[in-house]
PDB file of C-alpha atoms in Angstrom:
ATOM      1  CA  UNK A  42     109.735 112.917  63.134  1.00  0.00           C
ATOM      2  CA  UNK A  43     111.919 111.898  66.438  1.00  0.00           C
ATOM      3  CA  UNK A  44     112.313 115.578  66.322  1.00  0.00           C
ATOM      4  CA  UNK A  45     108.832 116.725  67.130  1.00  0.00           C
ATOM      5  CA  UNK A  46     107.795 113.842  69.688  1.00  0.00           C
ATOM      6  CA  UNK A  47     110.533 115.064  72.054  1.00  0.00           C
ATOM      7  CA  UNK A  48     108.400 118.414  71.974  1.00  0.00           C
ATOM      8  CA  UNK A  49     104.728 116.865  72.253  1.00  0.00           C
ATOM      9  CA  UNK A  50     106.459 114.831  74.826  1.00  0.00           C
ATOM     10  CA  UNK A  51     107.762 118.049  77.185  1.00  0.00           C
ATOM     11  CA  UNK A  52     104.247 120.126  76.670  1.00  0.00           C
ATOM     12  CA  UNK A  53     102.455 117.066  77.416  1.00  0.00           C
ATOM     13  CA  UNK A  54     104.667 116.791  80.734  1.00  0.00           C
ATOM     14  CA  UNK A  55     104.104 120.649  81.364  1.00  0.00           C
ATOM     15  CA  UNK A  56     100.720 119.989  81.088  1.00  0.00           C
ATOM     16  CA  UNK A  57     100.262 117.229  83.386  1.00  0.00           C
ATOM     17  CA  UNK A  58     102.739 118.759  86.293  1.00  0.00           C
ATOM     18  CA  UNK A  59     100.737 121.681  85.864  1.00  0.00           C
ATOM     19  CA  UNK A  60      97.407 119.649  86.489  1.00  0.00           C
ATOM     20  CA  UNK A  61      99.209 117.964  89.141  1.00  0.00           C
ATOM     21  CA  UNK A  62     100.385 120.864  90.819  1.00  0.00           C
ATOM     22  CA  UNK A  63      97.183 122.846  90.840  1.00  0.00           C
ATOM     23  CA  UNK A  64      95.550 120.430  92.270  1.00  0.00           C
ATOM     24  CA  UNK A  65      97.348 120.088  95.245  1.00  0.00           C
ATOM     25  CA  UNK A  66      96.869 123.984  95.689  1.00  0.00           C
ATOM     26  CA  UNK A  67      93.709 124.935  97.580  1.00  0.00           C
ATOM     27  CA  UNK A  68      93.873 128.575  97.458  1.00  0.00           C
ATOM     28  CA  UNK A  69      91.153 130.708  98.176  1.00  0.00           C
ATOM     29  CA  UNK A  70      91.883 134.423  98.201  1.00  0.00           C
ATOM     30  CA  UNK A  71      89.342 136.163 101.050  1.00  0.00           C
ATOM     31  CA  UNK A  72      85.975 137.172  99.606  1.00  0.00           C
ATOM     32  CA  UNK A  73      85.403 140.964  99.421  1.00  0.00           C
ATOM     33  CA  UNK A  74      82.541 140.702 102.218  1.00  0.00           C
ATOM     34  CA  UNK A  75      85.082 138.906 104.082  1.00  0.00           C
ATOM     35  CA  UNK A  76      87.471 142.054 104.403  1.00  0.00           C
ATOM     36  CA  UNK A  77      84.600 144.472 104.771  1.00  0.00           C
ATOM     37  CA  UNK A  78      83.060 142.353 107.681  1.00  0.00           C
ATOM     38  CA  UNK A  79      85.890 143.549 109.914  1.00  0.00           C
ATOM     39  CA  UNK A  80      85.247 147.345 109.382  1.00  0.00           C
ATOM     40  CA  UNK A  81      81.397 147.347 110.029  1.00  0.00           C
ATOM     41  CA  UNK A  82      79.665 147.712 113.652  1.00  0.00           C
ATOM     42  CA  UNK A  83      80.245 145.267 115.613  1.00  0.00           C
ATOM     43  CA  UNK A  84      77.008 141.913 114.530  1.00  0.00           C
ATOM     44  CA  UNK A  85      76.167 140.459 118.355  1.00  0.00           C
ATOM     45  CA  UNK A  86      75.784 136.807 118.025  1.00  0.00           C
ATOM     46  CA  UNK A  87      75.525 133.573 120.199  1.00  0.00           C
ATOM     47  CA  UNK A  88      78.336 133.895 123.158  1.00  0.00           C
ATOM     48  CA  UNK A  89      78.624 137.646 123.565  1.00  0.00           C
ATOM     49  CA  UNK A  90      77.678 138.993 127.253  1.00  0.00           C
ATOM     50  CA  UNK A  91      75.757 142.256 127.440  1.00  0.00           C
ATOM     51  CA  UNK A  92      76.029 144.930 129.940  1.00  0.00           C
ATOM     52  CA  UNK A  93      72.208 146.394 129.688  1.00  0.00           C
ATOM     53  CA  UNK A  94      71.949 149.676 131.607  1.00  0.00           C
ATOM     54  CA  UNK A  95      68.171 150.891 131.845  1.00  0.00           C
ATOM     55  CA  UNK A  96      68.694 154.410 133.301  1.00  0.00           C
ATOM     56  CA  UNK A  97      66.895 154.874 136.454  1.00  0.00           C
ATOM     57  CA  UNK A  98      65.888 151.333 136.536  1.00  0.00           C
ATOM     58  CA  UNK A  99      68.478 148.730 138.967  1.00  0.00           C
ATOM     59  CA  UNK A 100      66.227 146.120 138.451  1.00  0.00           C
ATOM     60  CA  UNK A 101      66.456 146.034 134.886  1.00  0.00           C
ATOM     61  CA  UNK A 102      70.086 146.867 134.787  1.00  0.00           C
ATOM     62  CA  UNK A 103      72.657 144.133 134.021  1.00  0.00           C
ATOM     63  CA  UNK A 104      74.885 141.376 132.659  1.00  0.00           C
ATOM     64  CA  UNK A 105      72.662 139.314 129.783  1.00  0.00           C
ATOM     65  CA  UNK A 106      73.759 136.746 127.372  1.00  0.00           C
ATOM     66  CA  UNK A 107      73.126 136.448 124.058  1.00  0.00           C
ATOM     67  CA  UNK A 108      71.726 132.492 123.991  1.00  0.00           C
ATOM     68  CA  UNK A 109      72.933 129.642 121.375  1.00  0.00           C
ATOM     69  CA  UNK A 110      69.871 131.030 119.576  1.00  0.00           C
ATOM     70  CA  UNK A 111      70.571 134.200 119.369  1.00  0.00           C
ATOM     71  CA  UNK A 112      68.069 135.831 121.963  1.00  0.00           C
ATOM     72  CA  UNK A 113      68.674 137.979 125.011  1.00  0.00           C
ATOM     73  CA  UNK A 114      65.853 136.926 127.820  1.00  0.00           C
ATOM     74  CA  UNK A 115      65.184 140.457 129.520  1.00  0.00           C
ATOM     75  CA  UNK A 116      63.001 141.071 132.251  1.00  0.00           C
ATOM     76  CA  UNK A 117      59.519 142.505 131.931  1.00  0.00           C
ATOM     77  CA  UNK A 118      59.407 141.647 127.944  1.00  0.00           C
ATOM     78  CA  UNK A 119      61.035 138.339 127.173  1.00  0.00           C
ATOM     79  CA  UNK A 120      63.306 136.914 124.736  1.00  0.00           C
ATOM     80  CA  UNK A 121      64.481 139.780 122.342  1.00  0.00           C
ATOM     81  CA  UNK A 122      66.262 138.579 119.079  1.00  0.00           C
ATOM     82  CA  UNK A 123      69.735 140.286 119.195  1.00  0.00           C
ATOM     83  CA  UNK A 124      72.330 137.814 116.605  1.00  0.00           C
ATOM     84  CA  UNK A 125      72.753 140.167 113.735  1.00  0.00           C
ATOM     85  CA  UNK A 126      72.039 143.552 115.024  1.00  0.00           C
ATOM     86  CA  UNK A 127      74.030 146.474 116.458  1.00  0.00           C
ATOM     87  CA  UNK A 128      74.453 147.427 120.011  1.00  0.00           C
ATOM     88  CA  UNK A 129      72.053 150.727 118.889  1.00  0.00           C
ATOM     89  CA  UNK A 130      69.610 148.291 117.060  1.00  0.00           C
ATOM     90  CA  UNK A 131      69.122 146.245 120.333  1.00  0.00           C
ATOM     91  CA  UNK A 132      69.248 148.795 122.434  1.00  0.00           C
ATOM     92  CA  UNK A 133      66.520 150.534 120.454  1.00  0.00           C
ATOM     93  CA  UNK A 134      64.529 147.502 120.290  1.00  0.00           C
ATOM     94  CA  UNK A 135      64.989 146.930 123.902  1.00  0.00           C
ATOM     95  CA  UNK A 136      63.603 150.266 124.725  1.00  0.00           C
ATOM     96  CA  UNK A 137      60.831 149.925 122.276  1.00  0.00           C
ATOM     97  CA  UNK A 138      59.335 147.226 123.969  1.00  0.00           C
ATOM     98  CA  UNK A 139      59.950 148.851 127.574  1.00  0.00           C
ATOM     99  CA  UNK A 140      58.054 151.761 126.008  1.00  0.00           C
ATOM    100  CA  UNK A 141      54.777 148.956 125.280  1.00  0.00           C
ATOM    101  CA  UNK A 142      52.846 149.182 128.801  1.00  0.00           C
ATOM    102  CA  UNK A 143      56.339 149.087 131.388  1.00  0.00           C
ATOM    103  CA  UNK A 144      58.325 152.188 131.322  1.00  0.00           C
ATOM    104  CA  UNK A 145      57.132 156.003 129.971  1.00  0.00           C
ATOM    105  CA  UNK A 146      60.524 157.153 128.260  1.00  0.00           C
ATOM    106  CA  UNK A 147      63.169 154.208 128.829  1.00  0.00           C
ATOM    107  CA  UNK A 148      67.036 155.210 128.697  1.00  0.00           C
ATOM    108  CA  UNK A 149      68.513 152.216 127.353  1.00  0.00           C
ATOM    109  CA  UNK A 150      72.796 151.703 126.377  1.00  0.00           C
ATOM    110  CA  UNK A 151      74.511 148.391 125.722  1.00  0.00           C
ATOM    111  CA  UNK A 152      77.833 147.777 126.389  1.00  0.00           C
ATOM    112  CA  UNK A 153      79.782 144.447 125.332  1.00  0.00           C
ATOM    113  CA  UNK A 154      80.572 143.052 128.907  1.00  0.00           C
ATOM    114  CA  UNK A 155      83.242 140.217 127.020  1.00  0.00           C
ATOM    115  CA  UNK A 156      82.559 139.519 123.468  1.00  0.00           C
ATOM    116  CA  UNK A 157      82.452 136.077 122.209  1.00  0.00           C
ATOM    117  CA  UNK A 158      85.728 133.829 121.658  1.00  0.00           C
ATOM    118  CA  UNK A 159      87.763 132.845 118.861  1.00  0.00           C
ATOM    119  CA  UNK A 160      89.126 129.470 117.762  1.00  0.00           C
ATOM    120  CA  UNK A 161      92.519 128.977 116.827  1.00  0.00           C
ATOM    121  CA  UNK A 162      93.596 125.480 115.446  1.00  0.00           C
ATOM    122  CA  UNK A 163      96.271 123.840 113.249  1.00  0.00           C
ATOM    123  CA  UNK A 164     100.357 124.466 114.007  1.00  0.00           C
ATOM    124  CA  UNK A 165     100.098 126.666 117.104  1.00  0.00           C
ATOM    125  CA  UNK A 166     101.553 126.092 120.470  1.00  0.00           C
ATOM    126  CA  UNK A 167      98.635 125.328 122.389  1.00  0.00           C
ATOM    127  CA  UNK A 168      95.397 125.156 119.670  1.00  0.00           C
ATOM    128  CA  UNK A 169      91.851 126.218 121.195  1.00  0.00           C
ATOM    129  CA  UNK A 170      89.278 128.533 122.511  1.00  0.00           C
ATOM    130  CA  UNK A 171      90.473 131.914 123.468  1.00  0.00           C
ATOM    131  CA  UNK A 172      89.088 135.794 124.399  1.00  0.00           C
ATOM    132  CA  UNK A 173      88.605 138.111 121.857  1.00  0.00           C
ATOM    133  CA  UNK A 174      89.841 142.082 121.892  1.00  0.00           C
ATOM    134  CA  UNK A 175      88.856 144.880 119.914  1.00  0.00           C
ATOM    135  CA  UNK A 176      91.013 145.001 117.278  1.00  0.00           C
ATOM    136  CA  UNK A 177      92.985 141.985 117.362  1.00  0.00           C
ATOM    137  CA  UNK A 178      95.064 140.818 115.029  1.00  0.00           C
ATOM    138  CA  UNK A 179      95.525 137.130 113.781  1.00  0.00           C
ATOM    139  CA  UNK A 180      99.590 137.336 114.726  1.00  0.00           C
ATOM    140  CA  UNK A 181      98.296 138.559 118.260  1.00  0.00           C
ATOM    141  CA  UNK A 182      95.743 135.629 118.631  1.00  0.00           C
ATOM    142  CA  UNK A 183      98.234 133.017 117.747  1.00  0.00           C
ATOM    143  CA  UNK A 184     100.896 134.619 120.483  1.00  0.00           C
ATOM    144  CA  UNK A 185      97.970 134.074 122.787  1.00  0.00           C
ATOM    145  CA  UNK A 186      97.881 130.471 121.833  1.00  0.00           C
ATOM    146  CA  UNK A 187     101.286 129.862 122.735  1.00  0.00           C
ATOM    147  CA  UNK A 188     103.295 131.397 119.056  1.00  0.00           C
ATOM    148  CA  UNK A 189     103.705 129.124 115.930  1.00  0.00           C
ATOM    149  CA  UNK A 190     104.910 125.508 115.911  1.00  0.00           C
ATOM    150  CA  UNK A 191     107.986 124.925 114.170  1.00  0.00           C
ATOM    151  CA  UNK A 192     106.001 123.286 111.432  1.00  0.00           C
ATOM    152  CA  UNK A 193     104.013 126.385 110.980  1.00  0.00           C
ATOM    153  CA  UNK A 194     103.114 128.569 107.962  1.00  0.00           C
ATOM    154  CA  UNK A 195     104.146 131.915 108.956  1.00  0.00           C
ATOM    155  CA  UNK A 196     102.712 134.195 106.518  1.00  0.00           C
ATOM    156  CA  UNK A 197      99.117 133.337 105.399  1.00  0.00           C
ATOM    157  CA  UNK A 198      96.348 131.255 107.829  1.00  0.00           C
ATOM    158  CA  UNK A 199      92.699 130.385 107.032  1.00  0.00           C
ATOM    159  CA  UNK A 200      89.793 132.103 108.721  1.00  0.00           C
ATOM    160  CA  UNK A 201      86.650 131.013 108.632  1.00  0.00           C
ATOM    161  CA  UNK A 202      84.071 133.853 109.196  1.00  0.00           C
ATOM    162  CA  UNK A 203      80.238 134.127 110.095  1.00  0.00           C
ATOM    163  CA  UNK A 204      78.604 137.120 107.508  1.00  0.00           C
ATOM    164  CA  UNK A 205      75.222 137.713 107.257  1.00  0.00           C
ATOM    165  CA  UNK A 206      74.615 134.049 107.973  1.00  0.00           C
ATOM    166  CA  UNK A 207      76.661 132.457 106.016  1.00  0.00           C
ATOM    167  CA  UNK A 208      79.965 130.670 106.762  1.00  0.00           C
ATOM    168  CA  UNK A 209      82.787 131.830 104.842  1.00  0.00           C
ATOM    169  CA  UNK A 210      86.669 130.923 104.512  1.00  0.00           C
ATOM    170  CA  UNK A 211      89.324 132.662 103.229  1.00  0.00           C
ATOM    171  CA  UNK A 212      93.346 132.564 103.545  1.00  0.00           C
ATOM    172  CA  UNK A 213      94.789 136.170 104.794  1.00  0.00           C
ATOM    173  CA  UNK A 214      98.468 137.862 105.987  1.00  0.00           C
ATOM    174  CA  UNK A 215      98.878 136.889 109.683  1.00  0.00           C
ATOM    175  CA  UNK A 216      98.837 140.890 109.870  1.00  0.00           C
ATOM    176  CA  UNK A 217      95.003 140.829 108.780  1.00  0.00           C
ATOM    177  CA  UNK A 218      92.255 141.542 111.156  1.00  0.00           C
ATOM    178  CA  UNK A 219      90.216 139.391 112.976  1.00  0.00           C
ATOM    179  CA  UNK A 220      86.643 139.702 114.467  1.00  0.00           C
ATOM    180  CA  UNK A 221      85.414 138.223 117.161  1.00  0.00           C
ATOM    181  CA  UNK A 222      83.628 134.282 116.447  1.00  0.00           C
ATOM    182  CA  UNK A 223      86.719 133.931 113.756  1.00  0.00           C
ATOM    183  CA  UNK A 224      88.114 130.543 113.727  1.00  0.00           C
ATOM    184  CA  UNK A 225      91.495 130.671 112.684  1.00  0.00           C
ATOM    185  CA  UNK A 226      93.648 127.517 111.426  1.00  0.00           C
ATOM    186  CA  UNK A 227      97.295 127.790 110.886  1.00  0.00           C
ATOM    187  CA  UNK A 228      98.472 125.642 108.176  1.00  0.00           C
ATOM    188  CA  UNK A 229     101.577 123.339 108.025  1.00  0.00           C
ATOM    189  CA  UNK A 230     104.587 125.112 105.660  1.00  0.00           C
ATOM    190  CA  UNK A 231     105.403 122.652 102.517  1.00  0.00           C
ATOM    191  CA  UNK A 232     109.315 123.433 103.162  1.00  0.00           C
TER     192      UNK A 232
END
């Protein structure tokens, strides 16, 4: 009998270190949408500034921002919905509604004047608000914020990502993409 307890004993042990430990583990691999967010066109959203270029048209031509609710206010037509769509989606939409009583054939492109920031918190040199650049990487937005802490994990942060309306969070390689909205928080190593 003294035999056996010993071994209830050490799986009971394994089992509650095992609890114990998992627990303490918050891990949460990036959702698939998550990954494939940072390959599609380019979403507008609150923050980005719009270079609007009406061909033959000055007065109509210019710098707009997209507002905390997600309109562009344009001249001659109003407030045209913009978070969510493509810089061809707007631009169609744009000239759609030119095309409604204003101009015959409107010429409309859209350029991103300076897209919206990203967020970078947690064991960084200097955490905060910073500009984003096509095709930035999450090792080149925490040099920007001043390199790691000496606290800091160096090989996996947490990004938490605006798709399709819905805020999502997921830990990736400092090597992994970011887009441009991300907030990124770099977590303290255990060792």
């Amino acid at each position: 009998m003294s035999f056996v307890q010993p071994k209830i004993l050490l799986a009971l042990s394994l089992a509650a270190m095992t609890a114990a430990l998992g627990g303490c583990t918050t891990y949460k691999p990036a959702p698939k949408a998550f990954n494939e967010a940072t390959i599609q066109p380019y979403a507008l959203d609150s923050g980005d500034r719009l270079r609007i270029t009406v061909f033959d048209q000055q007065s109509l031509t210019n710098t707009y921002t997209v507002d905390q609710a997600g309109y562009v206010a344009f001249p001659l037509i109003g407030q045209v919905p913009a978070r969510g769509r493509t810089l061809q989606q707007l631009s169609g939409q744009i000239a759609q509604k030119l095309q409604q009583g204003y101009l015959r054939d409107p010429d409309v492109t859209i350029d991103v004047d300076r897209y919206r920031s990203v967020f970078i918190m947690g064991e960084v040199g200097q955490p905060g608000q910073y500009a984003y650049v096509p095709g930035m990487t999450v090792q080149n937005a925490i040099a920007v914020a001043g390199g790691f802490s000496s606290r800091a994990n160096q090989r996996m942060v947490d990004v938490t990502r605006k798709i399709n309306g819905q805020v999502l969070t997921g830990r990736i390689n400092i090597s992994g993409p970011i887009i441009a909205g991300d907030t990124i928080y770099v977590r303290e190593r255990l060792f």
